[in-house]
Amino acid sequence: MSAAVAYDTAAGYAVPLPTRRPERPRLVLVPTGESVREVAGPALRLTRVGRLVITSTVLLLALVAAFVGLTGGASASVAPVTVTVEQGQTLSQIAAEQMGGMPVTSAVAELQLANGLSSAQVKAGQTIVIPQG
């Protein structure tokens, strides 16, 4: 057993130092029965992996939304409406019949663009694509 010793220079000999006892644990009263309060459960804690999963999911959803927005979504490809030019029929007549909701001049211009026509001249038997929209 070791003891703490101090050397007293005036007396010329060693004097033992007083030792401190370690503190004893104290008992604490714990409430029981009806005096016990309900404690709410711990709040949701996100771990590093949880934050990574949430961030990855948000990024993936943003990329999918951007892709759908840029490509026009999953619109079903509708077969283009075509008309075969009959004898004596003009592009203006086709525009008036097929694209009645817009002025004839604008409709003729759209028909020319959609079919790659440089003029309003069409021939009998020629197939014309009617633009949708």
mmCIF file with all atom_site columns, C-alpha atoms in Angstrom:
data_model
loop_
_atom_site.group_PDB
_atom_site.id
_atom_site.type_symbol
_atom_site.label_atom_id
_atom_site.label_alt_id
_atom_site.label_comp_id
_atom_site.label_asym_id
_atom_site.label_entity_id
_atom_site.label_seq_id
_atom_site.pdbx_PDB_ins_code
_atom_site.Cartn_x
_atom_site.Cartn_y
_atom_site.Cartn_z
_atom_site.occupancy
_atom_site.B_iso_or_equiv
_atom_site.pdbx_formal_charge
_atom_site.auth_seq_id
_atom_site.auth_comp_id
_atom_site.auth_asym_id
_atom_site.auth_atom_id
_atom_site.pdbx_PDB_model_num
ATOM 1   C CA . MET A 1 1   ? 0.000   0.000  0.000    1.00 0.00 ? 1   MET A CA 1
ATOM 2   C CA . SER A 1 2   ? 1.307   3.387  -0.920   1.00 0.00 ? 2   SER A CA 1
ATOM 3   C CA . ALA A 1 3   ? 0.893   6.441  1.177    1.00 0.00 ? 3   ALA A CA 1
ATOM 4   C CA . ALA A 1 4   ? 1.478   10.053 0.352    1.00 0.00 ? 4   ALA A CA 1
ATOM 5   C CA . VAL A 1 5   ? 4.298   11.521 2.390    1.00 0.00 ? 5   VAL A CA 1
ATOM 6   C CA . ALA A 1 6   ? 5.509   15.072 2.740    1.00 0.00 ? 6   ALA A CA 1
ATOM 7   C CA . TYR A 1 7   ? 8.915   15.929 4.117    1.00 0.00 ? 7   TYR A CA 1
ATOM 8   C CA . ASP A 1 8   ? 8.802   18.500 6.882    1.00 0.00 ? 8   ASP A CA 1
ATOM 9   C CA . THR A 1 9   ? 12.056  20.454 6.640    1.00 0.00 ? 9   THR A CA 1
ATOM 10  C CA . ALA A 1 10  ? 11.654  22.181 9.996    1.00 0.00 ? 10  ALA A CA 1
ATOM 11  C CA . ALA A 1 11  ? 11.150  18.976 11.930   1.00 0.00 ? 11  ALA A CA 1
ATOM 12  C CA . GLY A 1 12  ? 13.577  16.988 9.824    1.00 0.00 ? 12  GLY A CA 1
ATOM 13  C CA . TYR A 1 13  ? 11.354  13.983 9.248    1.00 0.00 ? 13  TYR A CA 1
ATOM 14  C CA . ALA A 1 14  ? 8.567   12.795 6.937    1.00 0.00 ? 14  ALA A CA 1
ATOM 15  C CA . VAL A 1 15  ? 4.977   13.518 7.849    1.00 0.00 ? 15  VAL A CA 1
ATOM 16  C CA . PRO A 1 16  ? 2.143   11.527 6.215    1.00 0.00 ? 16  PRO A CA 1
ATOM 17  C CA . LEU A 1 17  ? -0.435  13.635 4.355    1.00 0.00 ? 17  LEU A CA 1
ATOM 18  C CA . PRO A 1 18  ? -4.077  13.205 5.219    1.00 0.00 ? 18  PRO A CA 1
ATOM 19  C CA . THR A 1 19  ? -5.776  10.935 2.678    1.00 0.00 ? 19  THR A CA 1
ATOM 20  C CA . ARG A 1 20  ? -9.138  11.700 1.140    1.00 0.00 ? 20  ARG A CA 1
ATOM 21  C CA . ARG A 1 21  ? -11.684 9.018  0.844    1.00 0.00 ? 21  ARG A CA 1
ATOM 22  C CA . PRO A 1 22  ? -13.324 8.615  -2.524   1.00 0.00 ? 22  PRO A CA 1
ATOM 23  C CA . GLU A 1 23  ? -16.885 9.907  -2.658   1.00 0.00 ? 23  GLU A CA 1
ATOM 24  C CA . ARG A 1 24  ? -19.474 7.240  -2.166   1.00 0.00 ? 24  ARG A CA 1
ATOM 25  C CA . PRO A 1 25  ? -22.281 7.025  -4.696   1.00 0.00 ? 25  PRO A CA 1
ATOM 26  C CA . ARG A 1 26  ? -25.472 8.590  -3.469   1.00 0.00 ? 26  ARG A CA 1
ATOM 27  C CA . LEU A 1 27  ? -28.880 7.012  -3.838   1.00 0.00 ? 27  LEU A CA 1
ATOM 28  C CA . VAL A 1 28  ? -31.453 8.872  -5.896   1.00 0.00 ? 28  VAL A CA 1
ATOM 29  C CA . LEU A 1 29  ? -35.198 8.516  -5.521   1.00 0.00 ? 29  LEU A CA 1
ATOM 30  C CA . VAL A 1 30  ? -36.926 7.314  -8.673   1.00 0.00 ? 30  VAL A CA 1
ATOM 31  C CA . PRO A 1 31  ? -40.603 8.168  -9.129   1.00 0.00 ? 31  PRO A CA 1
ATOM 32  C CA . THR A 1 32  ? -42.943 5.215  -9.488   1.00 0.00 ? 32  THR A CA 1
ATOM 33  C CA . GLY A 1 33  ? -46.603 4.647  -10.183  1.00 0.00 ? 33  GLY A CA 1
ATOM 34  C CA . GLU A 1 34  ? -48.743 7.620  -11.149  1.00 0.00 ? 34  GLU A CA 1
ATOM 35  C CA . SER A 1 35  ? -46.027 10.148 -10.452  1.00 0.00 ? 35  SER A CA 1
ATOM 36  C CA . VAL A 1 36  ? -44.040 8.918  -13.476  1.00 0.00 ? 36  VAL A CA 1
ATOM 37  C CA . ARG A 1 37  ? -44.312 11.270 -16.452  1.00 0.00 ? 37  ARG A CA 1
ATOM 38  C CA . GLU A 1 38  ? -44.385 9.963  -20.003  1.00 0.00 ? 38  GLU A CA 1
ATOM 39  C CA . VAL A 1 39  ? -41.327 10.985 -21.922  1.00 0.00 ? 39  VAL A CA 1
ATOM 40  C CA . ALA A 1 40  ? -41.589 11.520 -25.660  1.00 0.00 ? 40  ALA A CA 1
ATOM 41  C CA . GLY A 1 41  ? -39.508 9.188  -27.789  1.00 0.00 ? 41  GLY A CA 1
ATOM 42  C CA . PRO A 1 42  ? -36.288 10.423 -29.281  1.00 0.00 ? 42  PRO A CA 1
ATOM 43  C CA . ALA A 1 43  ? -36.561 12.744 -32.262  1.00 0.00 ? 43  ALA A CA 1
ATOM 44  C CA . LEU A 1 44  ? -35.770 11.345 -35.687  1.00 0.00 ? 44  LEU A CA 1
ATOM 45  C CA . ARG A 1 45  ? -32.046 11.232 -36.219  1.00 0.00 ? 45  ARG A CA 1
ATOM 46  C CA . LEU A 1 46  ? -30.514 10.983 -39.648  1.00 0.00 ? 46  LEU A CA 1
ATOM 47  C CA . THR A 1 47  ? -27.271 9.150  -39.998  1.00 0.00 ? 47  THR A CA 1
ATOM 48  C CA . ARG A 1 48  ? -24.704 9.844  -42.674  1.00 0.00 ? 48  ARG A CA 1
ATOM 49  C CA . VAL A 1 49  ? -26.089 6.990  -44.780  1.00 0.00 ? 49  VAL A CA 1
ATOM 50  C CA . GLY A 1 50  ? -29.640 8.289  -44.341  1.00 0.00 ? 50  GLY A CA 1
ATOM 51  C CA . ARG A 1 51  ? -28.643 11.761 -45.522  1.00 0.00 ? 51  ARG A CA 1
ATOM 52  C CA . LEU A 1 52  ? -26.841 10.203 -48.488  1.00 0.00 ? 52  LEU A CA 1
ATOM 53  C CA . VAL A 1 53  ? -29.938 8.190  -49.445  1.00 0.00 ? 53  VAL A CA 1
ATOM 54  C CA . ILE A 1 54  ? -32.225 11.225 -49.205  1.00 0.00 ? 54  ILE A CA 1
ATOM 55  C CA . THR A 1 55  ? -29.827 13.414 -51.206  1.00 0.00 ? 55  THR A CA 1
ATOM 56  C CA . SER A 1 56  ? -29.428 10.746 -53.887  1.00 0.00 ? 56  SER A CA 1
ATOM 57  C CA . THR A 1 57  ? -33.191 10.293 -54.163  1.00 0.00 ? 57  THR A CA 1
ATOM 58  C CA . VAL A 1 58  ? -33.801 14.032 -54.544  1.00 0.00 ? 58  VAL A CA 1
ATOM 59  C CA . LEU A 1 59  ? -31.054 14.281 -57.179  1.00 0.00 ? 59  LEU A CA 1
ATOM 60  C CA . LEU A 1 60  ? -32.461 11.315 -59.100  1.00 0.00 ? 60  LEU A CA 1
ATOM 61  C CA . LEU A 1 61  ? -35.970 12.816 -59.073  1.00 0.00 ? 61  LEU A CA 1
ATOM 62  C CA . ALA A 1 62  ? -34.597 16.158 -60.286  1.00 0.00 ? 62  ALA A CA 1
ATOM 63  C CA . LEU A 1 63  ? -32.744 14.468 -63.135  1.00 0.00 ? 63  LEU A CA 1
ATOM 64  C CA . VAL A 1 64  ? -35.824 12.493 -64.168  1.00 0.00 ? 64  VAL A CA 1
ATOM 65  C CA . ALA A 1 65  ? -37.961 15.652 -64.072  1.00 0.00 ? 65  ALA A CA 1
ATOM 66  C CA . ALA A 1 66  ? -35.394 17.517 -66.189  1.00 0.00 ? 66  ALA A CA 1
ATOM 67  C CA . PHE A 1 67  ? -35.219 14.660 -68.695  1.00 0.00 ? 67  PHE A CA 1
ATOM 68  C CA . VAL A 1 68  ? -38.998 14.455 -68.990  1.00 0.00 ? 68  VAL A CA 1
ATOM 69  C CA . GLY A 1 69  ? -39.240 18.226 -69.335  1.00 0.00 ? 69  GLY A CA 1
ATOM 70  C CA . LEU A 1 70  ? -36.613 18.392 -72.062  1.00 0.00 ? 70  LEU A CA 1
ATOM 71  C CA . THR A 1 71  ? -37.819 15.417 -74.095  1.00 0.00 ? 71  THR A CA 1
ATOM 72  C CA . GLY A 1 72  ? -41.487 16.296 -73.937  1.00 0.00 ? 72  GLY A CA 1
ATOM 73  C CA . GLY A 1 73  ? -42.465 13.459 -71.611  1.00 0.00 ? 73  GLY A CA 1
ATOM 74  C CA . ALA A 1 74  ? -43.819 10.112 -72.567  1.00 0.00 ? 74  ALA A CA 1
ATOM 75  C CA . SER A 1 75  ? -46.227 11.379 -75.161  1.00 0.00 ? 75  SER A CA 1
ATOM 76  C CA . ALA A 1 76  ? -47.497 8.627  -77.358  1.00 0.00 ? 76  ALA A CA 1
ATOM 77  C CA . SER A 1 77  ? -46.259 8.948  -80.899  1.00 0.00 ? 77  SER A CA 1
ATOM 78  C CA . VAL A 1 78  ? -49.338 9.628  -82.970  1.00 0.00 ? 78  VAL A CA 1
ATOM 79  C CA . ALA A 1 79  ? -49.254 8.503  -86.558  1.00 0.00 ? 79  ALA A CA 1
ATOM 80  C CA . PRO A 1 80  ? -49.085 11.596 -88.743  1.00 0.00 ? 80  PRO A CA 1
ATOM 81  C CA . VAL A 1 81  ? -52.216 12.502 -90.651  1.00 0.00 ? 81  VAL A CA 1
ATOM 82  C CA . THR A 1 82  ? -51.627 12.334 -94.395  1.00 0.00 ? 82  THR A CA 1
ATOM 83  C CA . VAL A 1 83  ? -53.724 13.392 -97.350  1.00 0.00 ? 83  VAL A CA 1
ATOM 84  C CA . THR A 1 84  ? -53.319 12.298 -100.958 1.00 0.00 ? 84  THR A CA 1
ATOM 85  C CA . VAL A 1 85  ? -53.726 15.174 -103.403 1.00 0.00 ? 85  VAL A CA 1
ATOM 86  C CA . GLU A 1 86  ? -56.555 14.626 -105.891 1.00 0.00 ? 86  GLU A CA 1
ATOM 87  C CA . GLN A 1 87  ? -56.805 15.918 -109.451 1.00 0.00 ? 87  GLN A CA 1
ATOM 88  C CA . GLY A 1 88  ? -57.381 19.701 -109.474 1.00 0.00 ? 88  GLY A CA 1
ATOM 89  C CA . GLN A 1 89  ? -56.848 20.146 -105.726 1.00 0.00 ? 89  GLN A CA 1
ATOM 90  C CA . THR A 1 90  ? -54.590 22.965 -104.458 1.00 0.00 ? 90  THR A CA 1
ATOM 91  C CA . LEU A 1 91  ? -52.558 23.362 -101.311 1.00 0.00 ? 91  LEU A CA 1
ATOM 92  C CA . SER A 1 92  ? -54.899 26.166 -100.223 1.00 0.00 ? 92  SER A CA 1
ATOM 93  C CA . GLN A 1 93  ? -57.914 23.856 -100.489 1.00 0.00 ? 93  GLN A CA 1
ATOM 94  C CA . ILE A 1 94  ? -56.156 21.160 -98.449  1.00 0.00 ? 94  ILE A CA 1
ATOM 95  C CA . ALA A 1 95  ? -55.195 23.769 -95.834  1.00 0.00 ? 95  ALA A CA 1
ATOM 96  C CA . ALA A 1 96  ? -58.768 25.063 -95.610  1.00 0.00 ? 96  ALA A CA 1
ATOM 97  C CA . GLU A 1 97  ? -60.242 21.538 -95.274  1.00 0.00 ? 97  GLU A CA 1
ATOM 98  C CA . GLN A 1 98  ? -57.699 19.981 -92.923  1.00 0.00 ? 98  GLN A CA 1
ATOM 99  C CA . MET A 1 99  ? -56.612 22.979 -90.843  1.00 0.00 ? 99  MET A CA 1
ATOM 100 C CA . GLY A 1 100 ? -59.837 24.953 -90.544  1.00 0.00 ? 100 GLY A CA 1
ATOM 101 C CA . GLY A 1 101 ? -58.985 26.567 -87.189  1.00 0.00 ? 101 GLY A CA 1
ATOM 102 C CA . MET A 1 102 ? -56.347 28.915 -88.615  1.00 0.00 ? 102 MET A CA 1
ATOM 103 C CA . PRO A 1 103 ? -56.052 31.392 -91.498  1.00 0.00 ? 103 PRO A CA 1
ATOM 104 C CA . VAL A 1 104 ? -55.445 29.788 -94.879  1.00 0.00 ? 104 VAL A CA 1
ATOM 105 C CA . THR A 1 105 ? -52.168 31.640 -95.492  1.00 0.00 ? 105 THR A CA 1
ATOM 106 C CA . SER A 1 106 ? -50.714 30.452 -92.182  1.00 0.00 ? 106 SER A CA 1
ATOM 107 C CA . ALA A 1 107 ? -51.970 26.914 -92.794  1.00 0.00 ? 107 ALA A CA 1
ATOM 108 C CA . VAL A 1 108 ? -50.378 26.848 -96.269  1.00 0.00 ? 108 VAL A CA 1
ATOM 109 C CA . ALA A 1 109 ? -47.072 28.044 -94.788  1.00 0.00 ? 109 ALA A CA 1
ATOM 110 C CA . GLU A 1 110 ? -47.167 25.283 -92.131  1.00 0.00 ? 110 GLU A CA 1
ATOM 111 C CA . LEU A 1 111 ? -47.978 22.667 -94.781  1.00 0.00 ? 111 LEU A CA 1
ATOM 112 C CA . GLN A 1 112 ? -45.023 23.849 -96.842  1.00 0.00 ? 112 GLN A CA 1
ATOM 113 C CA . LEU A 1 113 ? -42.686 23.650 -93.830  1.00 0.00 ? 113 LEU A CA 1
ATOM 114 C CA . ALA A 1 114 ? -43.958 20.225 -92.723  1.00 0.00 ? 114 ALA A CA 1
ATOM 115 C CA . ASN A 1 115 ? -43.579 18.736 -96.209  1.00 0.00 ? 115 ASN A CA 1
ATOM 116 C CA . GLY A 1 116 ? -40.431 20.533 -97.346  1.00 0.00 ? 116 GLY A CA 1
ATOM 117 C CA . LEU A 1 117 ? -42.199 22.276 -100.231 1.00 0.00 ? 117 LEU A CA 1
ATOM 118 C CA . SER A 1 118 ? -40.543 25.314 -101.792 1.00 0.00 ? 118 SER A CA 1
ATOM 119 C CA . SER A 1 119 ? -43.781 26.491 -103.447 1.00 0.00 ? 119 SER A CA 1
ATOM 120 C CA . ALA A 1 120 ? -47.531 26.013 -103.137 1.00 0.00 ? 120 ALA A CA 1
ATOM 121 C CA . GLN A 1 121 ? -47.532 23.742 -106.209 1.00 0.00 ? 121 GLN A CA 1
ATOM 122 C CA . VAL A 1 122 ? -48.760 20.153 -105.594 1.00 0.00 ? 122 VAL A CA 1
ATOM 123 C CA . LYS A 1 123 ? -49.377 17.287 -108.006 1.00 0.00 ? 123 LYS A CA 1
ATOM 124 C CA . ALA A 1 124 ? -52.202 14.777 -108.127 1.00 0.00 ? 124 ALA A CA 1
ATOM 125 C CA . GLY A 1 125 ? -51.245 11.609 -106.173 1.00 0.00 ? 125 GLY A CA 1
ATOM 126 C CA . GLN A 1 126 ? -48.727 13.441 -103.981 1.00 0.00 ? 126 GLN A CA 1
ATOM 127 C CA . THR A 1 127 ? -48.958 12.620 -100.251 1.00 0.00 ? 127 THR A CA 1
ATOM 128 C CA . ILE A 1 128 ? -49.097 15.637 -97.924  1.00 0.00 ? 128 ILE A CA 1
ATOM 129 C CA . VAL A 1 129 ? -48.443 15.386 -94.171  1.00 0.00 ? 129 VAL A CA 1
ATOM 130 C CA . ILE A 1 130 ? -50.805 17.505 -92.054  1.00 0.00 ? 130 ILE A CA 1
ATOM 131 C CA . PRO A 1 131 ? -48.938 18.962 -89.027  1.00 0.00 ? 131 PRO A CA 1
ATOM 132 C CA . GLN A 1 132 ? -50.562 18.414 -85.636  1.00 0.00 ? 132 GLN A CA 1
ATOM 133 C CA . GLY A 1 133 ? -50.863 21.313 -83.229  1.00 0.00 ? 133 GLY A CA 1
#
